[in-house]
Coordinates of C-alpha atoms in Angstrom, one line a residue:
M893 CA 39.1 84.9 -92.4
K894 CA 37.8 88.8 -93.3
R895 CA 34.5 89.7 -94.5
S896 CA 35.1 91.1 -98.4
G897 CA 34.7 94.9 -98.6
F898 CA 31.0 94.8 -99.9
L899 CA 29.7 92.8 -96.9
S900 CA 31.1 94.6 -94.6
D901 CA 30.0 97.4 -95.8
L902 CA 26.7 96.4 -95.7
L903 CA 26.5 95.1 -92.7
K904 CA 27.7 98.3 -91.4
Y905 CA 24.6 100.5 -93.0
M906 CA 22.3 98.1 -91.9
F907 CA 23.3 98.4 -88.5
Q908 CA 24.3 102.4 -88.6
D909 CA 20.6 103.1 -89.8
R910 CA 18.6 100.4 -90.5
I911 CA 15.1 102.2 -90.4
T912 CA 15.9 103.3 -93.8
F913 CA 17.4 100.4 -94.9
Y914 CA 14.1 97.9 -93.7
I915 CA 12.3 101.1 -96.0
Q916 CA 14.7 100.3 -99.4
L917 CA 14.7 97.0 -98.7
L918 CA 10.5 96.2 -99.0
I919 CA 10.6 99.1 -102.0
F920 CA 12.8 96.3 -103.8
Q921 CA 10.9 93.9 -102.6
I922 CA 7.9 95.0 -103.9
V923 CA 9.7 96.4 -107.3
V924 CA 11.2 92.8 -107.9
Y925 CA 8.1 90.4 -106.9
S926 CA 5.6 93.2 -109.3
L927 CA 8.4 92.3 -112.2
V928 CA 8.3 88.8 -111.6
I929 CA 4.6 88.5 -111.8
H930 CA 3.8 90.7 -114.3
Y931 CA 6.5 89.0 -116.7
F932 CA 6.1 85.2 -115.0
I933 CA 3.0 84.4 -114.8
P934 CA 1.3 84.3 -118.2
H935 CA 4.5 82.3 -119.1
L936 CA 3.9 79.8 -116.1
E937 CA -0.3 80.4 -116.3
G938 CA -1.0 81.6 -119.2
C939 CA -3.3 84.9 -118.5
E940 CA -1.9 88.0 -118.5
I941 CA -1.9 90.2 -115.3
S942 CA -1.8 94.3 -115.2
W943 CA 1.0 96.3 -114.0
L944 CA -1.9 97.6 -111.4
N945 CA -2.7 94.3 -110.4
S946 CA 0.8 92.9 -110.2
L947 CA 1.6 95.0 -107.9
L948 CA -2.2 95.1 -106.1
F949 CA -1.1 91.3 -105.7
V950 CA 2.2 91.5 -104.5
L951 CA 0.9 94.1 -102.3
Q952 CA -1.7 92.0 -100.6
T953 CA 0.4 89.3 -100.2
M954 CA 3.5 91.0 -98.8
T955 CA 0.6 92.4 -96.1
T956 CA -1.6 88.6 -96.0
V957 CA -5.0 90.6 -95.9
G958 CA -6.3 87.8 -97.5
Y959 CA -7.8 88.1 -100.9
D960 CA -9.5 85.6 -104.2
L961 CA -6.8 84.5 -105.6
E962 CA -9.2 84.0 -108.8
T963 CA -9.5 87.2 -109.3
F964 CA -5.9 87.5 -110.5
F965 CA -5.1 83.8 -112.2
P966 CA -5.0 80.4 -111.5
A967 CA -2.2 78.3 -109.2
D968 CA -2.3 76.0 -111.5
N969 CA 1.5 75.9 -111.3
P970 CA 3.6 74.5 -108.8
L971 CA 6.1 77.4 -109.6
T972 CA 3.4 80.3 -108.9
L973 CA 2.1 78.2 -105.5
I974 CA 6.0 78.3 -104.1
L975 CA 6.6 82.4 -105.6
I976 CA 3.4 83.1 -103.8
I977 CA 5.0 81.7 -100.7
A978 CA 8.2 83.6 -101.3
I979 CA 6.4 86.3 -101.5
M980 CA 4.7 85.9 -98.1
I981 CA 7.9 84.8 -96.3
T982 CA 10.1 87.5 -97.3
G983 CA 7.2 90.4 -96.9
V984 CA 6.0 88.6 -93.6
F985 CA 9.6 88.9 -91.9
T986 CA 11.0 92.7 -94.2
F987 CA 7.6 93.9 -92.0
L988 CA 8.5 92.6 -89.1
L989 CA 11.8 94.0 -89.3
L990 CA 10.8 97.8 -90.4
I991 CA 7.4 97.9 -87.7
P992 CA 9.0 97.2 -84.2
A993 CA 12.0 99.7 -85.8
V994 CA 10.2 102.5 -86.4
L995 CA 7.6 102.3 -82.7
T996 CA 10.1 101.0 -80.3
P997 CA 11.8 104.2 -79.7
H998 CA 8.1 106.3 -79.6
I999 CA 6.8 103.2 -77.1
Q1000 CA 10.0 103.6 -75.3
D1001 CA 8.6 107.8 -74.9
I1002 CA 5.4 106.9 -73.8
F1003 CA 6.6 103.9 -71.3
R1004 CA 10.0 105.0 -70.5
P1005 CA 9.7 105.9 -66.3
A1006 CA 10.5 109.3 -65.0
P1007 CA 10.5 110.8 -62.2
P1008 CA 7.9 111.7 -60.6
K1009 CA 6.4 115.5 -60.3
S1010 CA 5.3 115.6 -57.1
L1011 CA 6.2 113.7 -53.1
H1012 CA 3.0 111.5 -52.3
R1013 CA 3.4 111.4 -49.0
N1014 CA 3.4 114.8 -47.0
I1015 CA 7.0 115.1 -44.9
S1016 CA 8.8 117.8 -42.9
G1017 CA 12.1 118.7 -41.9
H1018 CA 13.6 117.5 -45.2
V1019 CA 16.6 118.3 -46.8
I1020 CA 15.8 119.3 -50.9
V1021 CA 18.4 119.7 -53.4
A1022 CA 18.2 121.1 -56.5
G1023 CA 20.3 120.0 -59.6
F1024 CA 21.6 116.7 -59.8
S1025 CA 25.4 117.3 -60.0
E1026 CA 28.7 115.8 -58.6
I1027 CA 28.7 117.6 -55.8
S1028 CA 25.1 117.1 -55.8
A1029 CA 26.3 113.0 -55.2
S1030 CA 28.8 113.5 -52.6
L1031 CA 26.5 115.8 -50.6
I1032 CA 24.0 113.2 -50.7
K1033 CA 26.2 110.4 -49.7
S1034 CA 27.7 112.8 -46.6
L1035 CA 23.7 113.5 -45.9
L1036 CA 22.9 110.0 -45.5
L1037 CA 24.5 109.2 -42.6
S1038 CA 22.0 110.5 -41.0
D1039 CA 18.0 110.1 -40.6
L1040 CA 17.0 112.8 -43.1
M1041 CA 15.3 112.1 -45.8
I1042 CA 16.0 113.8 -49.1
V1043 CA 14.2 115.2 -52.0
I1044 CA 16.2 115.8 -55.2
L1045 CA 14.7 118.4 -57.8
E1046 CA 15.5 118.2 -61.4
E1047 CA 14.7 119.9 -64.1
N1048 CA 15.9 117.5 -67.2
E1049 CA 14.4 114.2 -66.8
K1050 CA 17.2 111.9 -68.2
T1051 CA 18.8 113.6 -64.9
G1052 CA 16.7 112.7 -62.8
L1053 CA 16.3 109.4 -64.3
L1054 CA 20.5 109.0 -63.3
A1055 CA 19.7 110.1 -59.9
M1056 CA 16.9 108.0 -59.5
E1057 CA 19.9 105.1 -60.4
Q1058 CA 22.4 106.3 -58.7
F1059 CA 20.6 106.0 -55.4
K1060 CA 17.6 103.3 -56.3
K1061 CA 19.3 101.3 -53.3
F1062 CA 18.6 104.2 -51.1
K1063 CA 14.8 105.0 -52.9
K1064 CA 13.0 105.0 -49.7
R1065 CA 15.2 107.6 -48.7
V1066 CA 16.2 109.9 -51.3
R1067 CA 13.4 111.1 -53.7
V1068 CA 13.4 112.4 -57.1
I1069 CA 11.2 115.2 -58.2
S1070 CA 11.1 116.6 -61.7
G1071 CA 9.3 120.2 -62.1
R1072 CA 10.5 123.9 -63.3
Y1073 CA 13.5 125.4 -60.7
D1074 CA 10.9 128.7 -61.8
D1075 CA 7.4 126.9 -61.0
D1076 CA 5.6 128.3 -57.4
E1077 CA 3.9 124.8 -58.3
T1078 CA 7.0 122.4 -58.2
W1079 CA 8.0 124.1 -54.7
Q1080 CA 5.0 123.7 -53.4
S1081 CA 4.8 119.9 -54.3
V1082 CA 8.0 118.8 -52.8
N1083 CA 6.5 120.9 -49.1
V1084 CA 9.9 123.6 -49.4
S1085 CA 7.7 125.3 -46.7
S1086 CA 8.6 122.5 -44.0
A1087 CA 11.5 121.9 -45.1
R1088 CA 14.9 121.6 -42.8
G1089 CA 17.6 123.1 -46.0
V1090 CA 17.0 123.8 -49.3
I1091 CA 20.8 123.3 -51.9
V1092 CA 20.1 125.2 -54.9
C1093 CA 23.2 123.6 -57.0
E1094 CA 22.9 124.0 -60.0
P1095 CA 25.4 122.0 -62.3
D1096 CA 28.8 124.4 -63.5
K1097 CA 27.6 125.7 -66.3
N1098 CA 27.8 129.1 -68.1
D1099 CA 25.4 132.1 -66.6
N1100 CA 24.5 129.6 -63.5
D1101 CA 25.0 132.2 -61.1
K1102 CA 22.4 133.9 -62.5
R1103 CA 19.9 131.4 -63.2
S1104 CA 21.0 130.0 -59.0
A1105 CA 19.6 133.4 -57.5
S1106 CA 16.5 133.8 -59.8
I1107 CA 15.9 130.3 -58.3
I1108 CA 16.4 132.4 -54.3
L1109 CA 14.4 134.8 -54.9
G1110 CA 11.8 133.1 -55.9
I1111 CA 11.4 129.9 -52.9
R1112 CA 12.8 132.2 -50.4
K1113 CA 9.1 133.8 -49.7
M1114 CA 7.9 130.4 -49.5
T1115 CA 10.5 129.1 -46.4
D1116 CA 12.0 129.7 -43.0
A1117 CA 14.5 126.8 -44.2
K1118 CA 18.4 127.6 -44.4
I1119 CA 18.8 128.6 -48.0
T1120 CA 22.6 127.3 -49.8
A1121 CA 23.8 128.9 -52.6
V1122 CA 26.8 127.0 -54.4
I1123 CA 27.9 129.8 -56.7
D1124 CA 30.6 129.9 -59.2
D1125 CA 31.7 133.0 -59.1
I1126 CA 32.7 134.5 -55.5
K1127 CA 32.8 137.9 -56.3
H1128 CA 28.9 137.3 -56.8
K1129 CA 28.8 136.5 -53.0
K1130 CA 26.8 139.0 -51.9
Y1131 CA 24.2 139.5 -54.2
F1132 CA 23.3 136.0 -53.3
S1133 CA 23.4 137.5 -50.1
Y1134 CA 20.7 140.4 -51.0
A1135 CA 17.9 137.4 -53.0
G1136 CA 18.0 135.4 -49.7
A1137 CA 20.3 132.6 -49.9
D1138 CA 21.7 131.8 -45.4
N1139 CA 25.0 130.2 -46.7
I1140 CA 26.6 130.7 -50.0
I1141 CA 29.8 128.5 -51.4
S1142 CA 32.6 128.5 -54.5
P1143 CA 33.6 125.7 -55.3
K1144 CA 36.9 126.4 -57.1
S1145 CA 37.4 129.0 -54.7
I1146 CA 37.4 126.3 -52.3
A1147 CA 39.0 123.8 -54.2
G1148 CA 41.9 126.6 -54.5
M1149 CA 42.7 127.1 -50.8
T1150 CA 42.5 124.0 -50.2
I1151 CA 45.1 123.2 -53.0
S1152 CA 47.1 126.3 -52.5
R1153 CA 47.0 125.3 -48.8
H1154 CA 48.7 122.0 -49.5
L1155 CA 51.4 122.8 -51.0
L1156 CA 51.9 126.2 -49.2
S1157 CA 51.0 125.4 -45.5
E1158 CA 53.9 125.5 -42.4
P1159 CA 55.3 122.8 -42.0
E1160 CA 53.3 120.5 -44.6
A1161 CA 50.6 119.6 -42.6
D1162 CA 47.1 120.2 -42.4
I1163 CA 44.2 120.6 -39.4
I1164 CA 41.2 118.5 -40.0
F1165 CA 39.8 118.7 -36.3
D1166 CA 41.3 120.8 -33.4
A1167 CA 39.6 120.8 -30.1
S1168 CA 40.5 123.9 -28.5
K1169 CA 37.9 125.9 -27.4
N1170 CA 39.7 128.8 -29.4
L1171 CA 39.8 127.5 -32.5
R1172 CA 41.2 129.7 -35.6
N1173 CA 43.3 127.6 -37.8
Q1174 CA 44.7 129.1 -40.8
N1175 CA 42.1 126.6 -42.9
Y1176 CA 38.9 127.8 -42.5
R1177 CA 40.2 131.5 -41.3
K1178 CA 40.8 132.0 -45.2
I1179 CA 38.8 129.4 -46.7
N1180 CA 36.5 130.9 -45.0
N1181 CA 36.6 133.9 -47.4
F1182 CA 34.8 131.8 -50.3
V1183 CA 32.6 129.6 -47.4
S1184 CA 29.9 132.8 -46.5
K1185 CA 26.9 132.0 -43.3
T1186 CA 24.8 135.1 -43.6
D1187 CA 21.5 136.4 -41.7
F1188 CA 18.4 136.4 -44.3
K1189 CA 19.1 140.8 -44.9
T1190 CA 17.5 143.3 -48.0
P1191 CA 18.9 145.4 -49.3
D1192 CA 17.5 148.2 -48.0
S1193 CA 18.9 148.5 -44.8
N1194 CA 22.3 151.4 -44.6
S1195 CA 24.1 150.0 -42.1
S1196 CA 27.2 147.8 -43.7
D1197 CA 26.3 144.8 -41.2
S1198 CA 23.0 144.5 -43.1
K1199 CA 24.4 142.6 -45.7
N1200 CA 26.3 140.4 -43.0
L1201 CA 29.1 138.5 -44.9
D1202 CA 31.1 138.4 -41.5
N1203 CA 34.4 136.8 -42.9
N1204 CA 35.0 135.5 -39.9
S1205 CA 31.2 134.3 -39.4
Y1206 CA 31.9 130.2 -40.8
S1207 CA 34.8 129.7 -38.5
K1208 CA 32.6 131.3 -35.2
N1209 CA 30.6 128.7 -35.8
L1210 CA 33.2 126.0 -35.6
E1211 CA 34.4 127.7 -32.4
S1212 CA 31.5 127.5 -31.2
E1213 CA 30.7 123.6 -31.9
H1214 CA 34.2 122.3 -30.6
S1215 CA 33.4 124.6 -27.4
D1216 CA 33.5 122.2 -25.2
F1217 CA 36.1 120.0 -25.6
S1218 CA 39.6 120.1 -23.3
K1219 CA 41.6 122.9 -23.1
K1220 CA 44.8 122.3 -21.0
D1221 CA 46.0 120.4 -24.3
P1222 CA 42.8 118.9 -27.3
L1223 CA 43.4 116.2 -29.3
K1224 CA 44.2 116.9 -32.6
F1225 CA 43.2 115.1 -36.0
I1226 CA 46.2 116.4 -39.1
H1227 CA 47.1 114.6 -42.4
M1228 CA 51.3 115.7 -43.3
M1229 CA 53.2 115.6 -46.5
F1230 CA 56.9 115.1 -46.2
P1231 CA 58.5 116.9 -49.5
E1232 CA 61.9 115.8 -50.7
G1233 CA 64.5 116.1 -47.8
C1234 CA 62.6 115.7 -45.3
P1235 CA 63.8 112.6 -42.9
A1236 CA 60.7 111.1 -42.9
I1237 CA 61.0 110.3 -46.5
G1238 CA 61.8 106.9 -47.2
K1239 CA 61.0 105.3 -43.4
T1240 CA 57.9 103.0 -42.4
L1241 CA 55.7 104.5 -39.8
N1242 CA 56.7 101.7 -37.9
E1243 CA 60.4 102.4 -38.0
L1244 CA 59.0 106.2 -37.1
E1245 CA 57.6 104.6 -34.0
L1246 CA 55.4 107.6 -33.2
F1247 CA 53.5 106.3 -30.7
E1248 CA 56.0 105.0 -28.4
R1249 CA 58.0 109.0 -29.0
Y1250 CA 56.1 110.8 -29.3
N1251 CA 52.5 109.8 -27.5
I1252 CA 50.8 110.0 -31.6
E1253 CA 48.7 108.0 -33.3
P1254 CA 49.2 107.1 -37.2
V1255 CA 46.0 106.6 -38.2
F1256 CA 46.1 106.0 -41.7
M1257 CA 47.7 106.8 -45.0
I1258 CA 46.8 107.5 -48.4
D1259 CA 49.5 106.7 -51.0
R1260 CA 48.5 108.4 -54.9
G1261 CA 44.2 108.0 -54.0
V1262 CA 45.4 104.4 -52.2
F1263 CA 44.0 104.0 -49.0
F1264 CA 45.4 101.8 -46.3
T1265 CA 45.0 101.6 -42.4
F1266 CA 47.6 101.8 -40.3
E1267 CA 47.8 97.7 -40.2
E1268 CA 48.0 97.8 -44.2
G1269 CA 50.4 100.3 -44.1
K1270 CA 52.8 100.7 -41.7
D1271 CA 55.4 98.4 -43.4
R1272 CA 55.7 101.0 -46.3
K1273 CA 57.7 103.5 -47.1
I1274 CA 56.8 107.1 -47.5
R1275 CA 56.8 109.0 -49.9
P1276 CA 56.8 112.1 -51.6
S1277 CA 53.5 111.6 -53.1
S1278 CA 52.2 109.6 -49.5
I1279 CA 49.3 112.1 -46.6
V1280 CA 50.0 110.7 -43.6
F1281 CA 47.1 111.0 -41.1
L1282 CA 47.9 111.1 -37.4
I1283 CA 46.8 112.1 -34.4
G1284 CA 47.0 112.7 -30.9
K1285 CA 47.3 115.5 -28.4
K1286 CA 48.3 119.0 -29.4
S1287 CA 51.5 119.6 -27.5
D1288 CA 52.4 116.0 -28.5
I1289 CA 52.1 117.2 -32.6
T1290 CA 53.6 120.1 -31.7
L1291 CA 56.6 118.3 -31.1
F1292 CA 56.7 115.8 -33.4
Q1293 CA 56.7 118.6 -36.0
N1294 CA 59.3 120.6 -34.4
N1295 CA 61.6 117.6 -34.0
V1296 CA 61.3 114.8 -36.8
F1297 CA 59.2 116.8 -39.5
A1298 CA 62.1 119.9 -40.0
C1299 CA 62.6 119.3 -43.8
V1300 CA 65.9 120.6 -45.6
E1301 CA 64.4 121.8 -48.8
K1302 CA 61.0 123.1 -50.0
R1303 CA 59.7 122.3 -53.3
R1304 CA 59.0 126.2 -53.3
S1305 CA 61.6 127.5 -56.1
L1306 CA 59.1 127.3 -59.0
A1307 CA 55.7 126.5 -60.1
V1308 CA 53.5 125.4 -63.0
M1309 CA 50.6 125.9 -63.9
A1310 CA 47.8 124.6 -66.5
G1311 CA 44.9 126.2 -66.2
Y1312 CA 42.5 130.1 -65.6
D1313 CA 39.7 130.4 -63.5
E1314 CA 38.0 131.2 -60.3
L1315 CA 40.6 128.3 -59.1
G1316 CA 43.0 129.4 -60.1
E1317 CA 43.0 133.1 -59.4
V1318 CA 42.8 131.9 -55.8
I1319 CA 45.8 129.9 -56.7
A1320 CA 47.3 132.5 -58.0
S1321 CA 47.3 134.9 -55.3
E1322 CA 48.5 132.4 -52.6
F1323 CA 51.6 132.0 -54.3
K1324 CA 52.5 135.4 -54.2
A1325 CA 51.6 136.0 -50.8
A1326 CA 54.0 133.1 -50.0
G1327 CA 56.9 134.5 -52.5
V1328 CA 56.5 131.5 -54.5
K1329 CA 56.6 131.7 -58.1
L1330 CA 54.5 130.6 -60.3
N1331 CA 53.7 130.7 -64.6
I1332 CA 50.5 130.3 -65.3
I1333 CA 50.0 128.7 -69.1
S1334 CA 46.1 129.9 -70.4
E1335 CA 44.3 129.1 -73.7
T1336 CA 43.1 133.4 -73.2
E1337 CA 44.5 135.8 -73.0
N1338 CA 44.1 137.2 -69.2
S1339 CA 44.5 140.4 -67.5
G1340 CA 45.3 141.1 -64.1
S1341 CA 47.1 138.1 -63.2
E1342 CA 49.1 137.9 -59.6
S1343 CA 51.4 135.4 -61.3
Q1344 CA 54.7 136.9 -62.7
F1345 CA 55.0 134.6 -66.1
F1346 CA 52.0 134.7 -68.3
I1347 CA 51.9 132.2 -71.1
K1348 CA 49.3 131.9 -73.7
G1349 CA 49.5 128.2 -75.4
G1350 CA 47.2 125.0 -75.0
F1351 CA 47.8 122.7 -71.6
N1352 CA 48.9 119.8 -74.1
D1353 CA 51.8 121.5 -76.4
E1354 CA 54.7 120.6 -74.7
S1355 CA 56.7 123.3 -76.7
V1356 CA 54.0 125.4 -74.4
I1357 CA 54.6 123.5 -71.1
R1358 CA 59.0 123.7 -71.8
Q1359 CA 58.2 127.5 -72.1
A1360 CA 56.8 127.8 -68.8
G1361 CA 59.8 126.0 -67.3
I1362 CA 59.0 123.5 -66.2
E1363 CA 62.1 121.6 -66.1
N1364 CA 62.9 123.4 -63.4
A1365 CA 59.7 123.7 -61.5
G1366 CA 59.3 121.6 -58.3
I1367 CA 55.2 121.6 -58.8
F1368 CA 53.1 121.5 -61.3
I1369 CA 49.6 122.0 -61.2
A1370 CA 47.0 120.7 -63.7
G1371 CA 44.0 123.3 -63.2
A1372 CA 42.0 123.3 -66.1
D1373 CA 38.4 122.9 -66.0
D1374 CA 38.3 120.0 -68.4
D1375 CA 39.6 116.6 -66.6
D1376 CA 41.0 114.6 -70.0
A1377 CA 43.0 117.4 -70.1
N1378 CA 44.4 117.2 -67.1
I1379 CA 45.5 113.8 -67.3
F1380 CA 47.1 114.3 -70.4
T1381 CA 49.1 117.6 -69.4
T1382 CA 50.3 115.4 -66.1
L1383 CA 51.5 112.7 -68.7
I1384 CA 53.4 115.3 -71.1
T1385 CA 54.7 116.9 -67.4
R1386 CA 56.3 113.5 -65.6
S1387 CA 57.8 112.1 -68.4
L1388 CA 59.2 115.4 -68.9
N1389 CA 60.0 116.1 -65.0
P1390 CA 60.1 112.9 -64.0
H1391 CA 60.5 114.3 -60.3
I1392 CA 58.3 117.6 -59.9
Y1393 CA 55.0 117.4 -57.5
I1394 CA 52.0 117.1 -59.5
I1395 CA 48.5 118.1 -57.9
S1396 CA 45.3 117.7 -60.1
R1397 CA 42.1 119.2 -60.2
A1398 CA 39.3 116.7 -61.2
E1399 CA 35.4 117.2 -61.7
K1400 CA 34.8 113.7 -62.0
P1401 CA 35.3 111.1 -59.0
G1402 CA 35.8 108.1 -62.4
S1403 CA 39.3 111.2 -63.2
V1404 CA 40.2 110.2 -60.2
E1405 CA 42.4 107.1 -60.4
K1406 CA 43.4 108.0 -64.7
M1407 CA 45.4 111.1 -63.4
Y1408 CA 47.3 109.3 -60.3
R1409 CA 47.9 106.4 -62.8
A1410 CA 49.3 109.3 -65.3
G1411 CA 51.3 110.5 -62.3
A1412 CA 50.1 112.8 -60.3
D1413 CA 51.3 113.1 -56.3
Y1414 CA 48.0 114.3 -55.5
V1415 CA 44.3 115.1 -56.6
E1416 CA 41.6 116.9 -55.7
L1417 CA 38.6 115.8 -56.1
I1418 CA 36.3 119.1 -56.3
P1419 CA 33.1 117.6 -56.2
A1420 CA 34.5 116.1 -52.7
I1421 CA 35.3 118.7 -51.0
S1422 CA 32.1 120.8 -51.6
G1423 CA 30.1 118.1 -51.1
H1424 CA 32.2 117.5 -47.9
I1425 CA 31.3 121.5 -46.9
L1426 CA 27.5 121.5 -47.8
A1427 CA 26.6 118.1 -46.1
G1428 CA 28.4 120.6 -43.1
F1429 CA 25.5 123.5 -43.3
I1430 CA 23.0 120.8 -42.7
L1431 CA 24.6 118.3 -40.3
E1432 CA 25.8 120.2 -37.9
G1433 CA 24.2 119.2 -34.1
I1434 CA 23.9 115.3 -35.7
V1435 CA 27.6 114.2 -37.4
S1436 CA 30.2 116.0 -38.6
V1437 CA 31.9 115.0 -41.6
L1438 CA 35.6 115.3 -41.3
L1439 CA 37.0 113.3 -44.2
D1440 CA 35.8 112.1 -47.4
L1441 CA 38.0 109.2 -47.7
P1442 CA 38.7 106.6 -50.8
S1443 CA 36.7 103.4 -51.2
D1444 CA 33.5 105.3 -49.9
K1445 CA 34.7 105.1 -45.9
K1446 CA 34.8 108.7 -44.1
A1447 CA 36.1 110.0 -40.8
V1448 CA 33.4 111.6 -38.8
K1449 CA 33.4 113.0 -34.8
I1450 CA 30.0 112.5 -33.3
K1451 CA 29.3 113.4 -29.7
N1452 CA 27.3 110.4 -27.2
S1453 CA 24.0 111.5 -25.9
A1454 CA 23.5 107.9 -25.2
K1455 CA 22.2 107.5 -21.1
S1456 CA 24.2 104.1 -20.9
V1457 CA 28.2 103.0 -20.5
M1458 CA 29.2 101.1 -24.1
K1459 CA 32.8 99.5 -23.9
I1460 CA 34.3 100.4 -27.4
R1461 CA 34.8 96.7 -28.1
R1462 CA 31.1 96.6 -28.2
L1463 CA 30.5 99.3 -30.1
E1464 CA 32.8 97.9 -32.3
S1465 CA 31.7 94.7 -32.3
M1466 CA 27.3 96.3 -32.8
T1467 CA 28.9 98.7 -35.9
G1468 CA 31.9 97.5 -38.1
A1469 CA 32.8 100.8 -37.5
V1470 CA 36.5 102.1 -35.9
I1471 CA 37.3 104.3 -33.2
I1472 CA 40.3 105.7 -33.1
A1473 CA 39.9 108.1 -30.4
V1474 CA 37.5 109.4 -27.4
G1475 CA 37.6 113.0 -25.5
N1476 CA 35.9 115.2 -23.1
D1477 CA 36.2 118.1 -21.2
Y1478 CA 39.0 117.1 -19.5
D1479 CA 40.6 114.9 -21.7
S1480 CA 40.7 112.7 -25.0
K1481 CA 42.6 108.9 -25.3
I1482 CA 43.9 108.1 -28.4
R1483 CA 45.4 104.1 -29.2
L1484 CA 42.4 102.6 -27.0
N1485 CA 42.2 99.3 -25.9
S1486 CA 38.6 97.0 -26.2
E1487 CA 37.9 97.9 -22.1
E1488 CA 37.2 102.0 -22.7
T1489 CA 34.0 103.2 -22.4
I1490 CA 32.5 106.1 -23.4
K1491 CA 29.6 108.6 -21.0
E1492 CA 27.4 110.6 -21.8
G1493 CA 28.7 113.9 -23.3
D1494 CA 32.0 112.4 -24.7
Y1495 CA 32.6 112.5 -28.5
I1496 CA 34.3 110.0 -30.9
I1497 CA 36.2 110.2 -33.9
A1498 CA 35.7 107.1 -36.0
F1499 CA 36.3 106.1 -39.3
G1500 CA 34.1 103.3 -41.4
K1501 CA 31.7 102.8 -45.0
L1502 CA 28.3 104.3 -44.2
L1503 CA 25.9 101.7 -42.8
P1504 CA 28.7 100.8 -40.4
L1505 CA 28.7 104.6 -39.3
Q1506 CA 24.8 105.1 -39.3
K1507 CA 24.6 102.1 -37.3
L1508 CA 26.9 104.5 -34.9
I1509 CA 25.6 108.0 -35.6
K1510 CA 22.6 106.2 -33.9
I1511 CA 23.3 104.0 -31.0
L1512 CA 25.1 107.5 -29.7
S1513 CA 22.4 109.3 -30.4
G1514 CA 20.3 107.4 -27.6
D1515 CA 18.4 105.4 -30.0
E1516 CA 17.2 102.1 -27.1
K1517 CA 16.8 100.0 -30.2
L1518 CA 19.7 98.9 -30.7
I1519 CA 22.4 99.9 -27.9

């Protein structure tokens, strides 16, 4: 049975603005009761009472402050007593409703938890993350693999509370401090002078590059720690070098390169790890344009090297890191995609017989965001949306690519992209270099586009999407900086072209599953890849995070520093991590049996969740308590 319209409106009003309702109710009661006392007491008790005394009597009765009843009138009539009791009960009830409604918000402001203003004890060798965002959260999840203390410095108290809530399980390792970035005392309170590294990761907003540069200028004189800047516009890179940043990354530009690489690589494979001494694959060489490692130099130097913005610095670092691996036939870890026309489409991993025919191990597969180990996914048919992760010797991987991964047709004739910012600029440039026609939809006027065709219009306007040629395109990139817009654009595109390959950009982890359900074949989560690269700067020499996988899993490379020889079976049993490869200067092994051993100096590639990997890293670092 439906409530009457009046009752529904009344209840809605009561709950929307309780304080106003309670005040109006109290005033109504005072007025009504004063009228009743003034007109009815002469008839009930035979004595007159003035308006002012009627009001005073009602107020004293409702607030229960106490009075001598004879001061106003005798109370010999039972109806008078009932009236007084009714005034007391309703008045007290209304006050009990009103007082908490008025005071509770102020009491909560006084007693609500807030991040502290400084650390309670001196620490050193810690990592300071200035600014809490999705990128920061992704970075911290990787840093938790190590034993490093992490301090989140956040200006906004509400954002700081969100950080405390998100990492409350790790409150002994992750501390949240509140303070102003432009205040030297704030940085002194987090022991910046003894920190291992500082990440300046202001949330994406207008002019955040200017703010970040100012922060770095302020703290450079206070610490020798490596400072990493997360910037919005890669064109500002050199100014951050002048300011004192050691490492500089542009998440949007990196994501643009990753998406381009994902769609344009030849063949459509991506190198995750290559143990070659002379590693200089195109992935890091190109991404390096948006990731800089610099030595601090002042802009006063006249030398062109004073800026030290060598585009190969990041790649050289990787080469050095992997210099101790097998030179003859190094281990290679890649992931592959299979466009329409590839012989592998429609076959299962079992049917491909990769290990039997090529000595390559299919480690796991991701299909539209769903993660499968080899055992879980070996009987699933490969689709254009499938990403297969393979590990094996370099020569075996090359043979497989040449024999099996020869695609009859590429989805390259036409691509459409919705959204145009720093990410879009990179994609447009890469597509032009690859000779692929790219039609761009943007809501604002842009000049200097690398695209052959530019359409001004709404991302979610079907007529605009049709005008961009979506029905004849092979690729669609949902590249707006609005997750909801990308989700809706994906729905429209999938309905207009059921066979198109859709790759979508995501800013929030919660949007990824929605984008896959909307019809995306692959989703690039910008905070994940940015956090991955940032963690690499800090964890260098501890662990290399190779992949961030769904369900909070990670794939890592760890070098064994433990003196004792350990069996694979024992390590996996003790930690819960899964070891997929072992290598050293002379050889590497995959599809390991449980009796295989790991010796000092070997490196391993493993995957698992946080706690198993933490245990594995500690054991391989030589922690005798765990061995």
